Structure formats: structure tokens, C-alpha cells
Amino acid sequence: MLETTLCGITLKNPVIAASGTFGFGAEYSQFFDVGRLGGICSKGLTLHPREGNPGLRVWETPAGMMNSVGLQNPGIPVFLERELPRMRTLGTAIIANVGGDDLEDYVEGVQLLSNAEGIDIIELNISCPNVREGGMAFGIKCDAAASVVAAVRPVCAKPLMVKLSPNAEDIVAMAIACERAGADAVSLVNSFKALAIDIHTRKPVFDNVTAGLSGPCIKPIALRMVWEVASAVHIPVVGIGGIATWQDALEFIMAGATAVQVGSATFVKPTVMLDIVDGLERYCADEHLTSIATVCSILGTETPLP
Amino acid sequence: MLETTLCGITLKNPVIAASGTFGFGAEYSQFFDVGRLGGICSKGLTLHPREGNPGLRVWETPAGMMNSVGLQNPGIPVFLERELPRMRTLGTAIIANVGGDDLEDYVEGVQLLSNAEGIDIIELNISCPNVREGGMAFGIKCDAAASVVAAVRPVCAKPLMVKLSPNAEDIVAMAIACERAGADAVSLVNSFKALAIDIHTRKPVFDNVTAGLSGPCIKPIALRMVWEVASAVHIPVVGIGGIATWQDALEFIMAGATAVQVGSATFVKPTVMLDIVDGLERYCADEHLTSIATVCSILGTETPLP
Amino acid sequence: MTNLSPAYIEGATVLSQERLTEDVYRLTVATTTGGAPGQFYMVRAWEREPLLARPLSVHSVDEDTVSFLYQVRGRGTELLARLDEGGKVALTGPLGHGFHTEELCGRIAIVTGGIGIAPMFCLARTLPAGDVTVIAGFKSTPYAVAQFVDLGVDVRVATEDGCDGTRGFCTAIFDPHIYDMVVTCGPMSMMARVAHLCAEAGVPCQASLEAHMACGVGACLVCSCATVLGNQRVCADGPVFDAAEVVWHA
Amino acid sequence: MTNLSPAYIEGATVLSQERLTEDVYRLTVATTTGGAPGQFYMVRAWEREPLLARPLSVHSVDEDTVSFLYQVRGRGTELLARLDEGGKVALTGPLGHGFHTEELCGRIAIVTGGIGIAPMFCLARTLPAGDVTVIAGFKSTPYAVAQFVDLGVDVRVATEDGCDGTRGFCTAIFDPHIYDMVVTCGPMSMMARVAHLCAEAGVPCQASLEAHMACGVGACLVCSCATVLGNQRVCADGPVFDAAEVVWHA
Ligand SMILES: Cc1cc2nc3c(=O)[nH]c(=O)nc-3n(C[C@H](O)[C@H](O)[C@H](O)COP(=O)(O)OP(=O)(O)OC[C@H]3O[C@@H](n4cnc5c(N)ncnc54)[C@H](O)[C@@H]3O)c2cc1C
Ligand SMILES: Cc1cc2nc3c(=O)[nH]c(=O)nc-3n(C[C@H](O)[C@H](O)[C@H](O)COP(=O)(O)OP(=O)(O)OC[C@H]3O[C@@H](n4cnc5c(N)ncnc54)[C@H](O)[C@@H]3O)c2cc1C
Ligand SMILES: Cc1cc2nc3c(=O)[nH]c(=O)nc-3n(C[C@H](O)[C@H](O)[C@H](O)COP(=O)(O)O)c2cc1C
Ligand SMILES: Cc1cc2nc3c(=O)[nH]c(=O)nc-3n(C[C@H](O)[C@H](O)[C@H](O)COP(=O)(O)O)c2cc1C
Ligand code: FES
Ligand code: FES
């Protein structure tokens, strides 16, 4: 009932671990069979290894959290050699999330990943709010986004999913631009650019000043964006943002998401994604749905009132 | 210590009741002396009376709430006749918040308000997310915003504060455009466009589909926007969004806000604004500040790290 | 009865919490703020979450206490039900315009559905017992009816599952023609039916409406209901309205 | 000692909550998941808010229980302190790499600041009492030291206000030269000082680091600390590190 096809890849169910919140999958295998998930997005990868941001990296907010990890990762070559083989044993779809500072890095990175066996989908992160120059800019302006998608498209033999930023000037136009430039799917949203100030030191909490906000607090906005984007593009949409229960996941699916990603909620309860899978399964059974896809986009794209 | 000057108007303190959450001030006079506030923004006014939106108008979210009031108000002439005289007895600065569907309504509305005695500041709401056609559009595109500001400026003899939408494509550019078009101050943010779905009925919770998100959940994003805007304009900035404690208010002030507005938090505790005033006062005393303005913009406009 | 003006009380003490049925409780709180029949309080028994307080009618009142009769519906009422004696609640109230008791004379029917019975006990106490009939509908096991019997009030019960009284809706056992005045509280669809029956019979009817609320004091306009006079605020213009003036949707 | 692998336990029962000082508590929970000295649990005693669980070291452990010694610092620990016997907590753990007990031989100094003493009791229990000296610093009134004395361990106390033991910081009464091995836990600045003293004296030192955490299991990289090997995850690569490999900022 939950089997889902995303860009031609069959997922056991539409529940995917969001990038940066699930490592490379091994850590959470200690708690549950991660093979029961629809898929796992890797930690954001860059061509070269990165140490990430200095200073404090996490801060809590009402019903949310801010992070400033800054794409710390071992680099794509090390990922391919050391992490991917282990990920492939986990028994679920593997989505490689790739970030970058400039076009060349993106292209070279995607090329390496595209040639690797065992990666099912490449998720192009054009939206990390925690990296200065680069990254973010691609996520804000449509033409910048289109240019990076167009640049990686020719070297990407695998399904290409573009991860959008909620900080985009116009997320609908952004999604359409990515679709036109060759994206096979879009996923949204990444974290929101946000600020916290330590009133005692009179300084920003984060060295990088702003950081990315995620968690339940962002859900209503993320859901609106997913609905708007799903109403405007013809490629599949993967919904992300504050999903913590199967009801949340279902809202995103009804708004038009083919699948969903769960991030911060896993920190609250390591096994939350299994609860979501089980809840969606029960829902399908209770409602006599042969497939969860039946309720995908059921909200429609038309606004009921004039 | 808390006395604050905003566009030449002296406020007792920088704590103002946000539009739409405090009626015309009379309701909360039952609970405390609203004359202790820095100011009160009226419910959003339009030239003609409006019945507002049908259907459910409020929905809770994690650390927040969505509303779809849709500018229900008695119209500016009735406001001037019936509400303003009573507001003037409250002993605090009066800020008339004005919305509209088209340029003509804005201009005529502002003109009426501008001629009225007892109104200290006019807050131009170009950002209400709950009104179809009009309103919102002005809040999203810079040139639309600039055009409405430029249109009302000549008829507005009072200080003109423009209330910005967090849904703006580029809130910094928007603020600059409003400043250039003649705004004396900007206030931000209004509520975020958001969506909630009733999974049982498979329909949006709100007849209008989307509604405005406010409350503590939005604070980190609102604070970031206030800091960015305050770093870019030369006119005063009034900070709004999820402020519920004096520490929250102080963060906005440190980020560059001359004053703050408190909305949803008043629903949680009717007297919360007095707590905020008292807290800021204690803070000034404890830190030996002669004026709260000392810490305004203390965060600086430069980002500490490269 | 005069509507009282409200106060905000931060830490009112819970005097008792009684469980009446599976999901219905009576909570008594120490406060001298009182309330007229039909007025309500915004009640909060938690710190941060959910964000908003919950409106609950004054069920019973004396000089030092106010009681609420409530049904667990969601998160807020669930947290209320966890309160024990000595626990603290924040109260804003009494709020709103209650029943127009000065108009209540002759034979009076009180027609309620489910937890809509909550505001009626303090109302019935102010009326001559012999003139009053309570017609109360429940899904299943009735609750809070014995106290009306104790007042000497005639009580008739309907239950949807037939476990007590007449099987079916309370509107089936309500004949408006034999009353001079009707007051009603319950689900909107049931009140719409009562209002309709009363209108047909030409009997005046006061209805206590439901609406989701934020401020509870008339400042935010999220609780509006359509009336022939335009949108009214359930919290401040009501919650009790002349049923003939309400635009019923059901 | 072997680090144990973790589990997620939804509703572990509180067996006891003891208040040791104004703001220090010992919480004992029923769980068979155990833990090696220096390992920790992510602990949660609330439903939604704050969002994240809080890391607490294993203070004491046996087959059926784990105890935590904690200080109230903010919202999370405040909510923990409200737990009563019979209350429920959610636990994820035991997590991380604890002390390298196999390296702990000869004369051992355990140098702690404040609540940094928490993980040391279960460590001391595994060591030959006669070889161990605890050098514990506190702001004011010491806590949790008697239990070391009961083990036969030599305990020296320093307090900043001089109310007990030597006035000043614990580092003032710590001479690394007379020990073969040092373990430390406390505020980062204090551990940096201990690490420095040990490095100068050429004595190996293990430090249990602090960091704000989200996942606690190594998946999110928010808890990183700079080491000579690059950034390491405090939760999964530590919390115990060779002090010589840590890049101390203070
Ligand atoms: C003036 C007034 C007086 C009331 N008096 C009582 C009373 O004496 N006893 C009692 O049990 N209930 C009373 N209610 C209803 C009560 O306020 C709701 O049941 C309560 O707010 C539900 O909160 P929750 O968090 O438990 O449920 P939620 O999770 O918020 O919602 C659960 C269900 O209740 C509905 N609901 C939520 N809020 C309201 C609301 N304000 N009005 C109607 N339905 C709502 C939701 O749509 C949903 O179906 C009154 C309502 C009003 C407006
Ligand atoms: C591996 C590990 C083991 C720990 N073991 C113990 C223990 O056994 N007993 C104990 O009392 N404390 C221990 N701590 C510290 C404890 O986790 C924090 O005191 C706690 O998370 C504070 O939460 P709070 O909600 O009460 O405070 P908050 O409101 O979150 O913060 C209050 C203060 O504590 C600081 N703080 C918050 N989280 C952490 C953190 N994870 N590490 C360090 N400082 C933090 C904040 O910066 C702030 O200054 C340990 C920390 C780590 C990383
Ligand atoms: C600690 C942390 C690290 C993250 N790292 C990445 C990343 O490397 N690449 C990426 O595309 N998104 C990253 N994200 C964003 C998440 O994948 C997700 O888009 C966001 O958190 C919103 O979902 P949530 O509300 O369910 O957490 C990260 C989020 C968190 C909290
Ligand atoms: C019920 C409600 C009604 C509102 N009506 C208006 C309005 O009429 N005009 C306006 O400019 N803003 C209106 N707002 C927005 C608030 O003034 C404020 O900008 C927003 O709620 C964010 O602040 P907060 O998080 O403190 O509530 C309304 C907000 C709420 C919750
Ligand atoms: S709840 Fe705010 S006006 Fe009624
Ligand atoms: S807290 Fe997530 S990696 Fe350490």
C-alpha cells in the first residue's frame, strides 16, 4: 500500500530520512532496521572534505532547532570508498545529497556520484543556509538555480532531485526553473535562514550569525510551499519540513508530495520514522486505500474560494 | 530608560500592541492600564467596512497559530467616529493600521486617517496574507510596494510606517524600496503564509486555503529579517514576530529594532506586554543603561566571520 | 443576571477534579471572580503548549469557587484532566455575555446536546425549578443530570445508543410548543435544529454558541459568527445569542 | 570496560529522585540497558518542549537501574527535577565511548569541576580504591563526594567560596606530577587547564567533553569538537577523548 515510485526508483514506502540528520544510516541501525525506510539521504556531500563551521552548532527554539553544521563531510571520494559500501548493505534506497560552492564543484561532484554503483537518486542541495558564498545564492535566485541544474544535468546519469530552499525569492518560480533545466524531481524545504542572539554576550549565538531553522515550527510554511510547488510543476515533489507524525506526513502527501523526508523529528525519537510508516499503513487499511498515492494531491491545485 | 522616539513620536517605552491582536485597545483595558504601553496599533482598517473571511479563522500549530480573519473591520469612517475617540482616552500612542485592495482605497484611506486628530503614526499594511487579490501582491514585489508607498506619501501628513511581509521575495530590497518611496519607518514581520490540512475531510482547514502564521515559532526567522533590514535601511525598524518575553524583545532591539510589537503572546497572557516592559526596565537598571537605545543595533551590521 | 467583568488570574488553585464518565470531568477552582450563567473562562493548565487557552463555561459558581464541567476532546482538555487537587491553572474571566435571565419566564425548556449541558446548571439554579424542563441528549451514558433533579427540575434524557432515556437525538423529544422560552447549548447542528423548531413554533430561543477562540475577550475577531446584524464575536458579543438572529449553516 | 550498545526506551520508570543540594539531584531509573563509565544517555522527561533530549552521564549503574547525577541549568533539567517516583522518562543509550579503563593503572587522579563529578562514581567503582584520588572543585557546597569516601577513595575538595576544603579552583590543589593517569570532567575552561598541566607534566589525561547535542548518536554533527585529528563528534567519537588530542580553546 505504501510502495512509491520516485523518478523511476521503487521505494518501499514514502518515508525518507532527510539529509544531515541521519548520517550515512549506520548510526541509527543501532536502534532499528533502517531497511524498513523508503530511503536515506546521505549527509550533504561536497567534492572536497569540509570541516564545517566553528563555534556552537545547535540551538533550540520554540518547537524547533537551529543548526550551523556547515556541510561538514569527508568529501565525495571518501564517501564513495568508505561510506557507500556500508550504506548499500542497509537495504533501502540511497539518495546522495550533494552541495557545493561553485558550479565546477557541483559538476565534478555529481559526476563522481553518477558513476558510482548503488546510488539511486542524486539530491542536489542548492540551498544550504550555512555555507557562506555559494550554495545559498543558488537557492535564492531562479536563474542561478537553473544554471547549476543545467550544468549538472548532462553529467548526471541518475535521477536528479533538486532540493529547494524556503529562502528562495519565489519558490514556485524556482521549482519551475529547475524543472525546465532538467530536474527529475524537487524536494523541499531545506531549513529557514534564522537568527538567535545571546543577550548576555550581546552577540549572535552562532559564529556564522544566521543558521538553519528546522523542526515542527516550520511545518505550516513548508506545507504551504509544497502545495504551491506541487500545484505548479509536473515532476514529483518530495515534502520536507517539521514532519513528526504520520498525520504530518499525510498532510504533505495530500498537498501533493509523492514522498516525504523526516529530519529533526528523528532527534526527538530515533524510531519516529517507523511510527510514521506504520501510521500511514494503518491509515491506508482503515480507509481501504490500495495505495497511499490515492490521496496524493487530493487537496487539488485550485483554491476553493474566489 | 525606556522612552523611545519613533518617527518623531515619543513613546513611553518600545512595546507596542500589534495590529489585529488588540482590537482598538478597549478590550484589554479590562485587564490592565493599557496606557502603560508604548503604543497600540489598531485592527487593520480599510476604507470600506469588511466582514472578513468565512469559515474557521484560527488554528493552532506547534508554538504558533494560524489566522484567517481577513481584515474584518468597520471601515475607516466608522473607526474615526466610534473607535478613535475612545482610543484617544487610553493614554498611549495610537498607530492606525491601514490595509486595502487597490491603490485608490489605500490613498483615500490614508487621507482620511491623516486628517484625523489623535492618530500618531499610520502603519501601512501591505502584507496581509488573508485577503485575496490586492494586499498581498503589494507585499511581495518591491515595485508594487514602492508604488503604494509613493501613492500614499503625498496625502499622508503623519509619520508613515510600512509593515512588511515575510513573504516578500526579498525583504531587504523591499525595505529599501519603501524607504526610497518615502516611508518614515518599516515594521516587520506580518504573519507567514502557511497551510494546514484536515486529513479527515481531506480539505484545507481554512476556506481561504492558506492563512497567516504567527507566534513564537516564527521568531527566529523574523529576528533574522529584522536584523537584515535594520542593517540595510536608515529609517527606524519596528520588530515583530513571536515576541513573548522581554528577552525576545531585547533580541529584536539588539538586532536593530527601535521598538517592537507584540501580537499572539497577548492571547497567551493578557498582561504579557507589561511583563515585557517591566523586564526591559529591570534589564536597563541591572546593566546600568541610561537608555534602552544603548543596546539597539548592538549586534552590528557586519557578520563576524568571513 | 449581570455579566461580571473579567480578571486575569495566574495561579488559581485546583480544589477538586472529579471524573464523571470515561471522558467528562468536573474541575473546581478557587477564585472569587465568579460569573453569570452562560459566561465563560479562558483556561490554561500548561506552560507553553498548546499555545492558546481553552474556553470553558461556568458550570457552577459561588463566592470562592468556580467549577467547570468539561469533556476531553483534544490536547488541551487532556492536559486539564491531568490536574490534581492543589494544581494550578491560569484563568481569564468571566468573559462574554451570558444568558438573558431577565427574559426567562413562563415555562422554560433547556435543550442540550452532550457537554452543552455544562453552562446550564448555574442557569437552572437561578430559575424557579417548577418552571424548568431540561431536555438533554447524549451519545451514550448521561452525566451531570442528577444535580438538576436535586434542584427539583424535570429532566428528560435522550441517548443516541439508547442506553438511557429515549433512543435518538434530544430534538426528537423536544416539542417547542409547550414552552414559553427555550435556551440551548450543544453542537452547532443540534442548536440549528432547535433554533429552527423554535422559529417555526414562534418561541423565543437563546443559544450559547461554540467557536474556536484565541483572545476570548473580543480583540482578535477569530471567533466570529454570522448573524443578521453581520459578523459578531462569539466571545464578546456572545456566547449567548438570540437564536433567531444567528445565521445557521447546518 | 566495553562500551555497551544503545537502545531507545520510551517509558522507563523513575525509581527515585533525591535532591542533594539546592540544584543538584540524583535520579534513578529502572532500565537494564546499563552503561560503561563515561557513557551517557539522551534523557527526556517531557512530551514536546523543549524539542531535544538532554545528555546525562551514567552516574551509577547496576543490572536493573541507571542513576544520573544532574544539576538544574535550564528548562530541560528543571523539568527533570519535577519528576517523582513512578514518573516516566524516555532514554536513548548508553551512548558514546566512555573512559579507557584499560589504560587506567598506577596512581590515578580524577579531577572534576562542579557537576563534572557525575560520571566519576561509576568509574571509581571499577578502579582499585587505594590508587585513586578525587580532586573535586565546586562553586560552593560540595555534593556527591561522600560516596567516594565510602569506596575508600581519597577525596580532596576545593570550593570557590571557601565554604569547604581549599578555597579556589580544584586545579590549584592538583599536582599532575604525582599521578600516572588523570581523568577529568567539568567546565571546558577547567578541563583545558587540567589538560595543560598534564601535558606539561607528561602525564596522560582523559577528558570527558561537553557539547550541545541533537541526535546524541553521531548522525547530525552538531556536537563537534576540534582535535588534532580534525573535527570529532563528542557524542559518538567521545565524549571521552585523549586530552592531548583535543584543541583546547580556553
Ligand atoms: C464559549 C465556549 C464555552 C465552552 N464551554 C465548554 C464547557 O463548559 N465544557 C466543555 O467541555 N467544552 C466547552 N467548550 C468547548 C471547548 O472549548 C473545546 O472542547 C476545547 O477548546 C477543545 O480543546 P482541546 O485542546 O481539548 O481540543 P482540540 O485538540 O483543540 O480540538 C478537539 C476538537 O474540539 C474542537 N474544538 C476546539 N476548540 C473548540 C472551541 N473553542 N469550540 C468548539 N470546538 C472546539 C476541534 O475542532 C476538534 O474537533 C466551550 C467552547 C466555547 C466557545
Ligand atoms: C556527554 C555529556 C554528558 C553530560 N552529563 C551530565 C551529567 O551527568 N549531569 C549534568 O548535570 N549535566 C551533564 N551534562 C550537561 C547537560 O547535558 C546540560 O547541563 C543540559 O543539557 C542543560 O539542559 P537544560 O535544558 O537544563 O539547559 P539549557 O537551557 O539547554 O541550557 C542551560 C545552560 O546549559 C548549557 N548547555 C545546554 N546543553 C548543554 C550540553 N549538552 N552540554 C553542555 N552545556 C550545555 C547552555 O549553554 C546553557 O548555558 C552532560 C553533557 C554532555 C555533553
Ligand atoms: C543538523 C542538520 C543538518 C542538516 N544538514 C543538511 C545537509 O547536509 N544537506 C541538506 O540538504 N539538508 C540538510 N539539513 C536540512 C534537512 O535535511 C531538512 O531539509 C530540514 O531539517 C527540514 O526538515 P525537518 O524540519 O524535518 O528537520 C540539515 C538539517 C539539520 C537539522
Ligand atoms: C488574529 C490576528 C489578526 C491580525 N490582523 C492584522 C491586521 O489586521 N493588520 C496587520 O497589519 N497585521 C495583523 N496581524 C499580524 C500581527 O500584527 C503580527 O504582525 C503577527 O501576528 C506577528 O506577530 P506575533 O508573532 O507577535 O503575533 C494579525 C495577527 C493575528 C494573530
Ligand atoms: S476570540 Fe478573539 S475576538 Fe473572540
Ligand atoms: S549530537 Fe548528533 S552527532 Fe553528536
Coordinates of N, CA and C in Angstrom, one line a residue, chain A residues 167-230:
Chain A
N167 N 14.1 29.9 1.5 CA 14.6 31.3 1.4 C 14.6 31.8 0.0
A168 N 14.2 30.9 -1.0 CA 14.1 31.3 -2.4 C 13.2 32.5 -2.5
E169 N 13.5 33.4 -3.4 CA 12.6 34.6 -3.6 C 11.2 34.2 -4.0
D170 N 11.1 33.2 -4.8 CA 9.8 32.7 -5.3 C 10.0 31.2 -5.5
I171 N 9.5 30.5 -4.6 CA 9.8 29.0 -4.6 C 9.1 28.3 -5.7
V172 N 8.0 28.9 -6.2 CA 7.3 28.2 -7.3 C 8.0 28.5 -8.6
A173 N 8.4 29.7 -8.8 CA 9.2 30.0 -10.0 C 10.5 29.2 -10.0
M174 N 11.1 29.1 -8.8 CA 12.3 28.3 -8.6 C 12.1 26.8 -9.0
A175 N 11.0 26.3 -8.6 CA 10.8 24.9 -8.9 C 10.6 24.7 -10.4
I176 N 9.8 25.6 -11.0 CA 9.6 25.6 -12.4 C 10.9 25.7 -13.2
A177 N 11.7 26.6 -12.7 CA 13.0 26.8 -13.4 C 13.9 25.6 -13.3
C178 N 13.8 24.9 -12.2 CA 14.6 23.6 -12.0 C 14.0 22.5 -12.9
E179 N 12.7 22.5 -13.0 CA 12.1 21.5 -13.9 C 12.5 21.7 -15.3
R180 N 12.5 23.0 -15.7 CA 12.8 23.3 -17.1 C 14.3 23.0 -17.4
A181 N 15.1 23.1 -16.3 CA 16.6 22.9 -16.5 C 16.9 21.4 -16.4
G182 N 15.9 20.6 -16.2 CA 16.2 19.2 -16.3 C 16.0 18.4 -15.0
A183 N 15.5 19.0 -13.9 CA 15.3 18.2 -12.7 C 14.3 17.1 -12.9
D184 N 14.5 16.0 -12.3 CA 13.5 14.9 -12.4 C 12.5 15.0 -11.2
A185 N 12.9 15.7 -10.2 CA 12.1 15.8 -9.0 C 12.6 17.0 -8.2
V186 N 11.7 17.6 -7.4 CA 12.2 18.6 -6.4 C 11.9 18.1 -5.0
S187 N 12.7 18.5 -4.1 CA 12.4 18.2 -2.7 C 12.5 19.5 -2.0
L188 N 11.6 19.7 -1.0 CA 11.5 21.0 -0.3 C 10.8 20.8 1.0
V189 N 11.2 21.5 2.1 CA 12.2 22.6 2.1 C 13.4 22.2 2.9
N190 N 14.5 22.9 2.6 CA 15.6 22.9 3.5 C 15.3 23.8 4.7
S191 N 16.3 24.1 5.5 CA 16.0 24.9 6.7 C 15.9 26.3 6.4
F192 N 15.2 27.1 7.2 CA 15.0 28.5 7.1 C 16.1 29.3 7.7
K193 N 16.5 30.3 7.0 CA 17.6 31.2 7.5 C 17.0 32.0 8.7
A194 N 17.7 31.8 9.8 CA 17.2 32.4 11.1 C 18.3 32.9 11.9
L195 N 17.9 33.6 12.9 CA 18.9 34.3 13.8 C 18.6 34.1 15.3
A196 N 19.6 33.9 16.1 CA 19.4 33.9 17.5 C 20.5 34.7 18.1
I197 N 20.1 35.5 19.2 CA 21.1 36.4 19.8 C 21.2 36.0 21.3
D198 N 22.5 36.0 21.7 CA 22.7 35.8 23.1 C 22.7 37.1 23.8
I199 N 21.6 37.4 24.6 CA 21.5 38.8 25.1 C 22.6 39.0 26.2
H200 N 23.2 38.0 26.7 CA 24.2 38.2 27.7 C 25.5 38.7 27.1
T201 N 25.9 38.0 26.1 CA 27.2 38.4 25.4 C 26.9 39.5 24.4
R202 N 25.6 39.7 24.0 CA 25.2 40.7 23.0 C 25.8 40.3 21.6
K203 N 25.9 39.1 21.4 CA 26.4 38.6 20.2 C 25.5 37.5 19.6
P204 N 25.6 37.3 18.3 CA 24.8 36.1 17.8 C 25.3 34.8 18.4
V205 N 24.3 34.0 18.6 CA 24.6 32.6 19.2 C 25.6 31.9 18.3
F206 N 25.5 32.0 17.0 CA 26.3 31.3 16.0 C 27.4 32.2 15.5
D207 N 28.6 31.6 15.3 CA 29.7 32.3 14.7 C 29.3 32.9 13.3
N208 N 28.5 32.0 12.6 CA 28.1 32.4 11.3 C 26.9 33.3 11.3
V209 N 26.6 33.8 12.4 CA 25.4 34.8 12.6 C 24.1 34.0 12.4
T210 N 23.8 33.8 11.2 CA 22.5 33.1 10.9 C 22.7 31.6 10.8
A211 N 21.6 30.8 11.0 CA 21.7 29.4 10.9 C 20.4 28.9 10.4
G212 N 20.3 27.6 10.2 CA 19.1 27.0 9.6 C 18.1 26.5 10.6
L213 N 16.9 27.0 10.5 CA 15.8 26.6 11.4 C 15.0 25.4 10.8
S214 N 14.8 24.4 11.6 CA 14.0 23.2 11.2 C 13.2 22.7 12.4
G215 N 12.4 21.7 12.1 CA 11.5 21.2 13.2 C 10.0 21.6 13.0
P216 N 9.2 21.1 14.0 CA 7.8 21.3 13.9 C 7.3 22.7 13.6
C217 N 8.1 23.7 14.1 CA 7.7 25.1 13.9 C 7.6 25.5 12.5
I218 N 8.3 24.9 11.6 CA 8.3 25.3 10.2 C 7.3 24.6 9.4
K219 N 6.6 23.6 10.0 CA 5.7 22.8 9.2 C 4.6 23.5 8.4
P220 N 3.9 24.4 9.0 CA 2.8 25.1 8.3 C 3.3 25.9 7.1
I221 N 4.5 26.4 7.1 CA 5.0 27.2 6.0 C 5.5 26.2 4.9
A222 N 6.3 25.2 5.4 CA 6.8 24.2 4.4 C 5.6 23.5 3.7
L223 N 4.6 23.2 4.4 CA 3.4 22.6 3.8 C 2.8 23.5 2.7
R224 N 2.7 24.8 3.0 CA 2.2 25.7 2.0 C 3.0 25.7 0.8
M225 N 4.4 25.7 1.0 CA 5.3 25.8 -0.2 C 5.2 24.5 -1.0
V226 N 5.1 23.4 -0.3 CA 5.0 22.1 -1.0 C 3.7 22.1 -1.9
W227 N 2.6 22.6 -1.3 CA 1.3 22.6 -2.0 C 1.4 23.5 -3.2
E228 N 2.0 24.7 -3.0 CA 2.2 25.6 -4.2 C 3.0 25.1 -5.3
V229 N 4.1 24.4 -4.9 CA 5.1 23.9 -5.9 C 4.4 22.7 -6.6
A230 N 3.8 21.8 -5.8 CA 3.2 20.6 -6.4 C 2.1 21.0 -7.4

